[in-house]
Amino acid sequence: MTYRCRKVENCFAEARTYEYELPVTGQELLAYLADWEIRENHRFRRPVFSAKRERLEIKGILAAHVVKVNYPADGWEEEKERLEQWMEQIGRET
């Protein structure tokens, strides 16, 4: 899957948060996150999700094409590279 990535600022020190614009919605992305701990909240006007695995967290609006990923402070570069390699493989399986 192709994506666009950019660093986003937030109020937390040592935060490593990146925003990814994807060709799929958050709801469609959840199908690829089967082994993650997933929480959905449908009480909002725009329902959201959170997916956690180990030290990574992906958050987004279920109907949107943008998600935010929070990386751990230590080893975040390696985690980011692994996640992006995984995302690039989505849709290429035959």
Tab-separated table of C-alpha atoms in Angstrom:
chain	number	residue	atom	x	y	z
A	1	MET	CA	0.000	0.000	0.000
A	2	THR	CA	1.237	3.459	-0.753
A	3	TYR	CA	1.050	6.140	1.918
A	4	ARG	CA	2.189	9.639	2.752
A	5	CYS	CA	3.843	10.264	6.097
A	6	ARG	CA	4.599	13.397	8.071
A	7	LYS	CA	5.718	14.160	11.624
A	8	VAL	CA	3.055	15.763	13.800
A	9	GLU	CA	3.687	17.873	16.832
A	10	ASN	CA	1.925	17.309	20.106
A	11	CYS	CA	2.262	18.547	23.663
A	12	PHE	CA	4.163	15.561	25.059
A	13	ALA	CA	7.937	15.684	25.472
A	14	GLU	CA	9.787	12.935	23.634
A	15	ALA	CA	6.688	12.247	21.536
A	16	ARG	CA	7.259	10.430	18.273
A	17	THR	CA	3.931	10.822	16.494
A	18	TYR	CA	3.540	10.478	12.745
A	19	GLU	CA	0.489	10.903	10.574
A	20	TYR	CA	-0.096	8.526	7.670
A	21	GLU	CA	-2.444	9.228	4.789
A	22	LEU	CA	-3.571	5.848	3.448
A	23	PRO	CA	-5.500	4.622	0.397
A	24	VAL	CA	-7.820	2.704	2.771
A	25	THR	CA	-10.082	3.842	5.590
A	26	GLY	CA	-9.382	3.135	9.230
A	27	GLN	CA	-12.127	0.500	9.151
A	28	GLU	CA	-10.454	-1.255	6.208
A	29	LEU	CA	-7.049	-1.045	7.925
A	30	LEU	CA	-8.423	-2.924	10.938
A	31	ALA	CA	-8.720	-6.066	8.782
A	32	TYR	CA	-4.904	-6.088	8.568
A	33	LEU	CA	-4.483	-5.553	12.317
A	34	ALA	CA	-6.092	-8.830	13.406
A	35	ASP	CA	-3.358	-9.645	15.935
A	36	TRP	CA	-3.458	-6.175	17.520
A	37	GLU	CA	-5.517	-5.129	20.555
A	38	ILE	CA	-8.281	-3.102	18.896
A	39	ARG	CA	-10.778	-0.776	20.537
A	40	GLU	CA	-13.542	1.015	18.695
A	41	ASN	CA	-15.667	3.835	20.042
A	42	HIS	CA	-18.920	4.407	18.173
A	43	ARG	CA	-20.331	6.976	20.607
A	44	PHE	CA	-18.696	9.863	18.789
A	45	ARG	CA	-20.227	11.562	15.776
A	46	ARG	CA	-17.211	10.278	13.865
A	47	PRO	CA	-16.412	6.831	15.342
A	48	VAL	CA	-12.751	6.221	16.186
A	49	PHE	CA	-10.422	3.297	16.782
A	50	SER	CA	-7.218	2.561	18.629
A	51	ALA	CA	-4.973	-0.405	17.863
A	52	LYS	CA	-2.101	-1.371	20.171
A	53	ARG	CA	0.617	-3.948	19.836
A	54	GLU	CA	3.638	-4.034	22.074
A	55	ARG	CA	4.853	-0.438	22.192
A	56	LEU	CA	3.063	0.872	19.101
A	57	GLU	CA	-0.314	2.551	18.932
A	58	ILE	CA	-2.320	3.458	15.832
A	59	LYS	CA	-5.313	5.798	16.193
A	60	GLY	CA	-7.780	7.163	13.725
A	61	ILE	CA	-11.308	7.820	12.604
A	62	LEU	CA	-12.909	4.675	11.198
A	63	ALA	CA	-14.212	6.404	8.050
A	64	ALA	CA	-11.079	8.505	7.410
A	65	HIS	CA	-7.964	7.797	5.364
A	66	VAL	CA	-5.576	9.297	7.938
A	67	VAL	CA	-4.167	7.563	11.015
A	68	LYS	CA	-1.673	8.639	13.652
A	69	VAL	CA	1.008	6.344	14.993
A	70	ASN	CA	2.671	6.870	18.356
A	71	TYR	CA	6.159	5.359	18.490
A	72	PRO	CA	8.074	4.645	21.707
A	73	ALA	CA	10.813	7.095	22.672
A	74	ASP	CA	13.555	4.465	22.609
A	75	GLY	CA	14.093	2.577	19.374
A	76	TRP	CA	11.422	4.545	17.540
A	77	GLU	CA	13.380	4.697	14.271
A	78	GLU	CA	13.510	0.889	14.020
A	79	GLU	CA	9.828	0.566	14.956
A	80	LYS	CA	8.877	3.160	12.343
A	81	GLU	CA	10.913	1.401	9.657
A	82	ARG	CA	9.335	-1.985	10.503
A	83	LEU	CA	5.801	-0.605	10.446
A	84	GLU	CA	6.361	1.186	7.144
A	85	GLN	CA	7.838	-1.949	5.550
A	86	TRP	CA	4.779	-3.887	6.748
A	87	MET	CA	2.411	-1.239	5.329
A	88	GLU	CA	4.196	-1.331	1.972
A	89	GLN	CA	3.495	-5.092	1.779
A	90	ILE	CA	-0.266	-4.710	2.342
A	91	GLY	CA	-2.083	-5.460	-0.879
A	92	ARG	CA	0.956	-7.031	-2.502
A	93	GLU	CA	0.239	-10.522	-1.165
A	94	THR	CA	-0.867	-12.911	-3.880
